Amino acid sequence: MKTRPIGIFDSGLGGLTVLKALRKKLPHEHFIYFGDSANVPYGAKSRQTVTKLSVAIAQFLEQQDAKLIIVACNTASAQALPTLQKKCHVPVLGVIEPGAQKAIRLTRSGRIALLGTEGTVRSGAYEKALKKKRKDIRFFAKACPLFVPLVEENWTHKPAARLIAQEYLAPLQKKRVDTIILGCTHYPILKPLLRQIAGENITLVDPSDTLAEEVHRLLTKLGQSQTTGRGSARFYASDDPARFKRLAKLVLSAPIQTVHLKKLNV
Ligand code: DGL
């Protein structure tokens, strides 16, 4: 049981930022990463479509004998998590709860903002999770649909990226938030730029390290934590594995060996 892999999925490449955090915290575990490159982006899709795709991916990961499934994608976590938890035979964890937990821990003023995709913002999932923990939270959200293509095109250092980020952050700065949740897997890649624009007084929250701690706790509790040996990662993409492999190197700052093609039957 312990040696079974952890399944993790995202709409595309962004979830590799989550995989990175998981591998750091759980170096002995084996991972199977699925990037739905045929259907990215999820951010502008309906809840029904995101749920249908997420269920198909989770089924594939279960077939691969995953002992746990991690929904790295914020959009899928916000819209499909309850369905996945109902349908899967293994535990399924998303990123919203760890992100909300970390933001509550770090905010001083209780004024919290979310940057996310249209789908994540529309779902209200972060606001609900935050207010469940602390009722007096003032919550503000901004959908940032142009961030994902900037990252996917490796344009994060271009002046256009700075202008777009300034435009997105300005209304939140006016609201005097002290904490901003990076509620999309691609956004941690923009963190240095967002840090410059937001300034030192605003805390940027990447949910992935809190998620990694939660995964560690859960596996230990279930007696399924792999504590010896060298971990590994196996990669699948639903379209153009060569492109996925090329761009993955940018996100992981290290090359990956092989990306397998796995088309989804949806
Ligand atoms: N992976 C998605 C998320 O974290 C962002 C990219 C997309 O729109 O598919 O919300």
Short mmCIF file of C-alpha atoms and ligand atoms in Angstrom, two decimals:
data_model
loop_
_atom_site.label_atom_id
_atom_site.label_comp_id
_atom_site.label_asym_id
_atom_site.label_seq_id
_atom_site.Cartn_x
_atom_site.Cartn_y
_atom_site.Cartn_z
CA MET A 1 0.00 0.00 0.00
CA LYS A 2 2.72 2.45 1.02
CA THR A 3 4.59 2.11 -2.24
CA ARG A 4 1.52 2.96 -4.33
CA PRO A 5 1.81 6.32 -6.11
CA ILE A 6 0.11 9.61 -5.31
CA GLY A 7 -1.94 10.83 -8.26
CA ILE A 8 -1.96 14.55 -8.99
CA PHE A 9 -3.62 16.46 -11.78
CA ASP A 10 -4.02 19.90 -13.26
CA SER A 11 -5.51 21.40 -16.40
CA GLY A 12 -1.97 21.66 -17.73
CA LEU A 13 1.49 22.63 -16.59
CA GLY A 14 0.71 24.89 -13.65
CA GLY A 15 0.20 21.99 -11.26
CA LEU A 16 3.90 21.23 -11.55
CA THR A 17 4.39 24.06 -9.02
CA VAL A 18 2.31 21.95 -6.63
CA LEU A 19 4.21 18.77 -7.52
CA LYS A 20 7.45 20.57 -6.74
CA ALA A 21 6.25 21.44 -3.22
CA LEU A 22 4.98 17.88 -2.69
CA ARG A 23 8.23 16.27 -3.75
CA LYS A 24 10.17 18.57 -1.43
CA LYS A 25 8.04 17.60 1.58
CA LEU A 26 7.60 13.92 0.57
CA PRO A 27 10.86 12.92 -1.13
CA HIS A 28 10.25 9.16 -0.79
CA GLU A 29 6.85 9.10 -2.49
CA HIS A 30 6.10 8.10 -6.08
CA PHE A 31 3.93 10.52 -8.05
CA ILE A 32 1.85 10.27 -11.21
CA TYR A 33 1.18 13.68 -12.72
CA PHE A 34 -1.56 14.20 -15.29
CA GLY A 35 -1.70 17.48 -17.25
CA ASP A 36 -4.86 17.91 -19.32
CA SER A 37 -3.08 19.76 -22.11
CA ALA A 38 -5.86 18.88 -24.58
CA ASN A 39 -8.45 20.83 -22.56
CA VAL A 40 -6.49 23.64 -20.90
CA PRO A 41 -7.62 26.24 -19.86
CA TYR A 42 -10.30 25.14 -17.38
CA GLY A 43 -10.71 28.69 -16.08
CA ALA A 44 -13.38 29.76 -18.56
CA LYS A 45 -15.24 26.42 -18.77
CA SER A 46 -18.54 25.56 -17.10
CA ARG A 47 -18.74 23.61 -13.85
CA GLN A 48 -20.23 20.64 -15.73
CA THR A 49 -17.34 20.46 -18.18
CA VAL A 50 -14.66 20.88 -15.49
CA THR A 51 -16.35 18.18 -13.40
CA LYS A 52 -16.63 15.74 -16.33
CA LEU A 53 -12.94 16.18 -17.21
CA SER A 54 -11.85 15.91 -13.57
CA VAL A 55 -13.81 12.69 -13.05
CA ALA A 56 -12.23 11.12 -16.16
CA ILE A 57 -8.74 12.04 -14.94
CA ALA A 58 -9.40 10.76 -11.41
CA GLN A 59 -10.62 7.45 -12.89
CA PHE A 60 -7.38 7.16 -14.86
CA LEU A 61 -5.32 7.87 -11.73
CA GLU A 62 -7.27 5.24 -9.80
CA GLN A 63 -6.55 2.75 -12.60
CA GLN A 64 -2.87 3.59 -12.08
CA ASP A 65 -3.35 2.42 -8.47
CA ALA A 66 -3.09 5.86 -6.86
CA LYS A 67 -3.42 5.70 -3.05
CA LEU A 68 -4.48 9.35 -2.92
CA ILE A 69 -5.56 11.92 -5.50
CA ILE A 70 -4.56 15.56 -5.37
CA VAL A 71 -6.50 18.12 -7.37
CA ALA A 72 -3.71 20.65 -7.95
CA CYS A 73 -5.93 22.79 -10.17
CA ASN A 74 -7.77 25.53 -8.24
CA THR A 75 -10.56 25.67 -10.82
CA ALA A 76 -11.19 21.93 -10.55
CA SER A 77 -10.86 22.03 -6.74
CA ALA A 78 -13.40 24.87 -6.59
CA GLN A 79 -15.92 23.15 -8.84
CA ALA A 80 -15.46 19.39 -8.82
CA LEU A 81 -14.03 18.36 -5.43
CA PRO A 82 -17.27 17.13 -3.77
CA THR A 83 -18.13 15.03 -6.86
CA LEU A 84 -14.63 13.55 -6.96
CA GLN A 85 -14.73 12.74 -3.25
CA LYS A 86 -18.04 10.95 -3.78
CA LYS A 87 -16.94 8.98 -6.85
CA CYS A 88 -13.37 7.97 -5.92
CA HIS A 89 -12.41 5.01 -3.77
CA VAL A 90 -9.33 6.77 -2.36
CA PRO A 91 -9.05 10.12 -0.51
CA VAL A 92 -9.14 13.22 -2.73
CA LEU A 93 -7.60 16.51 -1.59
CA GLY A 94 -7.89 19.94 -3.24
CA VAL A 95 -5.99 23.21 -2.89
CA ILE A 96 -8.75 25.56 -1.67
CA GLU A 97 -8.83 24.42 1.95
CA PRO A 98 -5.02 24.60 2.45
CA GLY A 99 -4.95 28.00 0.69
CA ALA A 100 -7.70 29.37 2.93
CA GLN A 101 -6.03 27.93 6.04
CA LYS A 102 -2.71 29.57 5.22
CA ALA A 103 -4.30 32.95 4.39
CA ILE A 104 -6.19 32.98 7.71
CA ARG A 105 -2.97 32.17 9.55
CA LEU A 106 -1.03 34.97 7.85
CA THR A 107 -3.50 37.88 7.64
CA ARG A 108 -3.23 40.61 10.25
CA SER A 109 -6.03 42.92 9.10
CA GLY A 110 -8.46 40.20 7.95
CA ARG A 111 -8.62 41.84 4.50
CA ILE A 112 -7.87 39.02 2.04
CA ALA A 113 -7.86 39.02 -1.76
CA LEU A 114 -7.99 36.17 -4.22
CA LEU A 115 -6.42 36.09 -7.66
CA GLY A 116 -7.84 33.22 -9.68
CA THR A 117 -9.48 32.09 -12.89
CA GLU A 118 -13.01 33.13 -13.77
CA GLY A 119 -14.30 29.71 -12.69
CA THR A 120 -12.58 29.82 -9.30
CA VAL A 121 -13.78 33.36 -8.57
CA ARG A 122 -17.34 32.58 -9.75
CA SER A 123 -17.55 29.44 -7.57
CA GLY A 124 -17.17 31.43 -4.33
CA ALA A 125 -15.27 28.44 -2.88
CA TYR A 126 -12.40 30.44 -1.35
CA GLU A 127 -14.73 32.99 0.25
CA LYS A 128 -16.80 30.20 1.75
CA ALA A 129 -13.73 28.39 3.10
CA LEU A 130 -12.28 31.61 4.56
CA LYS A 131 -15.50 32.78 6.20
CA LYS A 132 -16.09 29.35 7.70
CA LYS A 133 -12.83 29.79 9.58
CA ARG A 134 -13.24 33.47 10.45
CA LYS A 135 -16.53 35.30 10.03
CA ASP A 136 -15.17 38.86 9.99
CA ILE A 137 -12.94 38.34 6.92
CA ARG A 138 -13.28 41.04 4.27
CA PHE A 139 -12.92 39.24 0.96
CA PHE A 140 -12.10 40.64 -2.48
CA ALA A 141 -11.53 38.66 -5.68
CA LYS A 142 -10.10 39.38 -9.09
CA ALA A 143 -10.19 37.04 -12.07
CA CYS A 144 -6.91 37.27 -13.99
CA PRO A 145 -7.49 35.42 -17.29
CA LEU A 146 -4.41 36.86 -18.98
CA PHE A 147 -1.93 35.42 -16.46
CA VAL A 148 -2.15 31.81 -17.70
CA PRO A 149 -1.19 32.57 -21.34
CA LEU A 150 1.65 34.84 -20.13
CA VAL A 151 3.09 31.94 -18.17
CA GLU A 152 2.47 29.36 -20.90
CA GLU A 153 4.23 31.63 -23.44
CA ASN A 154 7.12 32.22 -21.03
CA TRP A 155 6.40 35.96 -21.13
CA THR A 156 6.68 36.53 -17.39
CA HIS A 157 9.69 38.85 -17.78
CA LYS A 158 8.19 41.00 -20.54
CA PRO A 159 6.90 44.56 -19.91
CA ALA A 160 3.42 43.37 -20.95
CA ALA A 161 3.33 41.02 -17.95
CA ARG A 162 4.12 43.91 -15.59
CA LEU A 163 1.43 46.15 -17.11
CA ILE A 164 -1.20 43.43 -16.88
CA ALA A 165 -0.26 42.55 -13.30
CA GLN A 166 -0.40 46.23 -12.29
CA GLU A 167 -3.86 46.51 -13.80
CA TYR A 168 -5.12 43.41 -11.96
CA LEU A 169 -3.59 44.33 -8.59
CA ALA A 170 -4.53 48.03 -8.51
CA PRO A 171 -8.16 47.59 -7.32
CA LEU A 172 -7.03 45.19 -4.59
CA GLN A 173 -4.35 47.58 -3.37
CA LYS A 174 -7.07 50.26 -3.11
CA LYS A 175 -9.03 47.89 -0.87
CA ARG A 176 -5.98 47.79 1.46
CA VAL A 177 -5.75 44.00 1.55
CA ASP A 178 -2.75 42.61 3.45
CA THR A 179 -2.92 39.07 2.02
CA ILE A 180 -3.34 37.87 -1.55
CA ILE A 181 -4.06 34.21 -2.33
CA LEU A 182 -2.42 33.01 -5.55
CA GLY A 183 -5.47 30.91 -6.38
CA CYS A 184 -4.28 29.37 -9.63
CA THR A 185 -1.45 26.93 -10.18
CA HIS A 186 0.24 29.18 -12.75
CA TYR A 187 0.48 32.26 -10.53
CA PRO A 188 3.37 31.18 -8.25
CA ILE A 189 5.50 31.39 -11.41
CA LEU A 190 4.66 35.12 -11.48
CA LYS A 191 5.45 35.55 -7.78
CA PRO A 192 8.65 37.64 -8.17
CA LEU A 193 6.76 40.12 -10.38
CA LEU A 194 3.67 40.16 -8.13
CA ARG A 195 5.93 40.69 -5.11
CA GLN A 196 7.50 43.76 -6.75
CA ILE A 197 4.11 45.26 -7.59
CA ALA A 198 2.34 44.38 -4.33
CA GLY A 199 5.26 45.54 -2.16
CA GLU A 200 6.64 44.00 1.03
CA ASN A 201 3.57 44.71 3.18
CA ILE A 202 1.28 42.32 1.33
CA THR A 203 1.68 38.59 1.96
CA LEU A 204 1.38 36.39 -1.12
CA VAL A 205 -0.11 32.98 -0.32
CA ASP A 206 0.79 29.94 -2.38
CA PRO A 207 -1.35 27.04 -1.04
CA SER A 208 1.05 24.29 -2.15
CA ASP A 209 3.31 23.98 0.93
CA THR A 210 0.30 23.86 3.28
CA LEU A 211 -1.23 21.22 1.00
CA ALA A 212 2.02 19.22 1.18
CA GLU A 213 1.86 19.29 4.99
CA GLU A 214 -1.75 18.12 4.88
CA VAL A 215 -0.84 15.24 2.54
CA HIS A 216 1.99 14.25 4.86
CA ARG A 217 -0.34 14.30 7.89
CA LEU A 218 -3.04 12.28 6.12
CA LEU A 219 -0.67 9.60 4.80
CA THR A 220 0.95 9.25 8.22
CA LYS A 221 -2.46 8.92 9.88
CA LEU A 222 -3.50 6.26 7.36
CA GLY A 223 -0.19 4.40 7.80
CA GLN A 224 0.47 4.86 4.07
CA SER A 225 3.45 7.20 4.17
CA GLN A 226 6.52 6.05 2.26
CA THR A 227 9.49 6.93 4.47
CA THR A 228 12.45 5.27 2.76
CA GLY A 229 13.85 4.92 -0.74
CA ARG A 230 14.04 7.36 -3.57
CA GLY A 231 10.80 8.89 -4.83
CA SER A 232 9.86 9.25 -8.48
CA ALA A 233 7.46 11.02 -10.82
CA ARG A 234 5.76 9.77 -13.95
CA PHE A 235 4.15 12.26 -16.32
CA TYR A 236 1.10 12.05 -18.60
CA ALA A 237 -0.39 14.69 -20.89
CA SER A 238 -3.62 14.44 -22.87
CA ASP A 239 -2.12 16.17 -25.91
CA ASP A 240 1.27 17.04 -27.41
CA PRO A 241 3.59 15.46 -24.82
CA ALA A 242 6.64 17.00 -26.51
CA ARG A 243 5.35 20.53 -25.89
CA PHE A 244 4.42 19.60 -22.34
CA LYS A 245 7.93 18.30 -21.77
CA ARG A 246 9.54 21.45 -23.19
CA LEU A 247 7.45 23.80 -21.04
CA ALA A 248 7.66 21.60 -17.93
CA LYS A 249 11.38 22.25 -17.87
CA LEU A 250 10.66 25.97 -17.40
CA VAL A 251 8.31 25.39 -14.47
CA LEU A 252 10.41 22.75 -12.72
CA SER A 253 13.78 24.37 -13.56
CA ALA A 254 14.92 20.84 -14.44
CA PRO A 255 14.29 18.59 -17.42
CA ILE A 256 11.91 15.63 -17.24
CA GLN A 257 12.66 12.37 -19.01
CA THR A 258 9.45 11.16 -20.58
CA VAL A 259 5.90 12.44 -20.93
CA HIS A 260 3.36 9.79 -21.93
CA LEU A 261 0.35 10.56 -24.07
CA LYS A 262 -2.97 9.62 -22.45
CA LYS A 263 -6.12 10.78 -24.22
CA LEU A 264 -9.23 11.17 -22.11
CA ASN A 265 -12.41 9.33 -23.06
CA VAL A 266 -14.93 12.11 -22.46
N1 DGL B 1 -4.80 25.17 -13.44
C1 DGL B 1 -5.78 26.22 -13.38
C2 DGL B 1 -6.06 26.63 -11.95
O1 DGL B 1 -5.29 26.39 -11.05
C3 DGL B 1 -5.37 27.42 -14.19
C4 DGL B 1 -5.30 27.24 -15.67
C5 DGL B 1 -6.62 26.98 -16.36
O2 DGL B 1 -7.43 27.90 -16.54
O3 DGL B 1 -6.80 25.85 -16.72
O4 DGL B 1 -7.08 27.22 -11.70
#
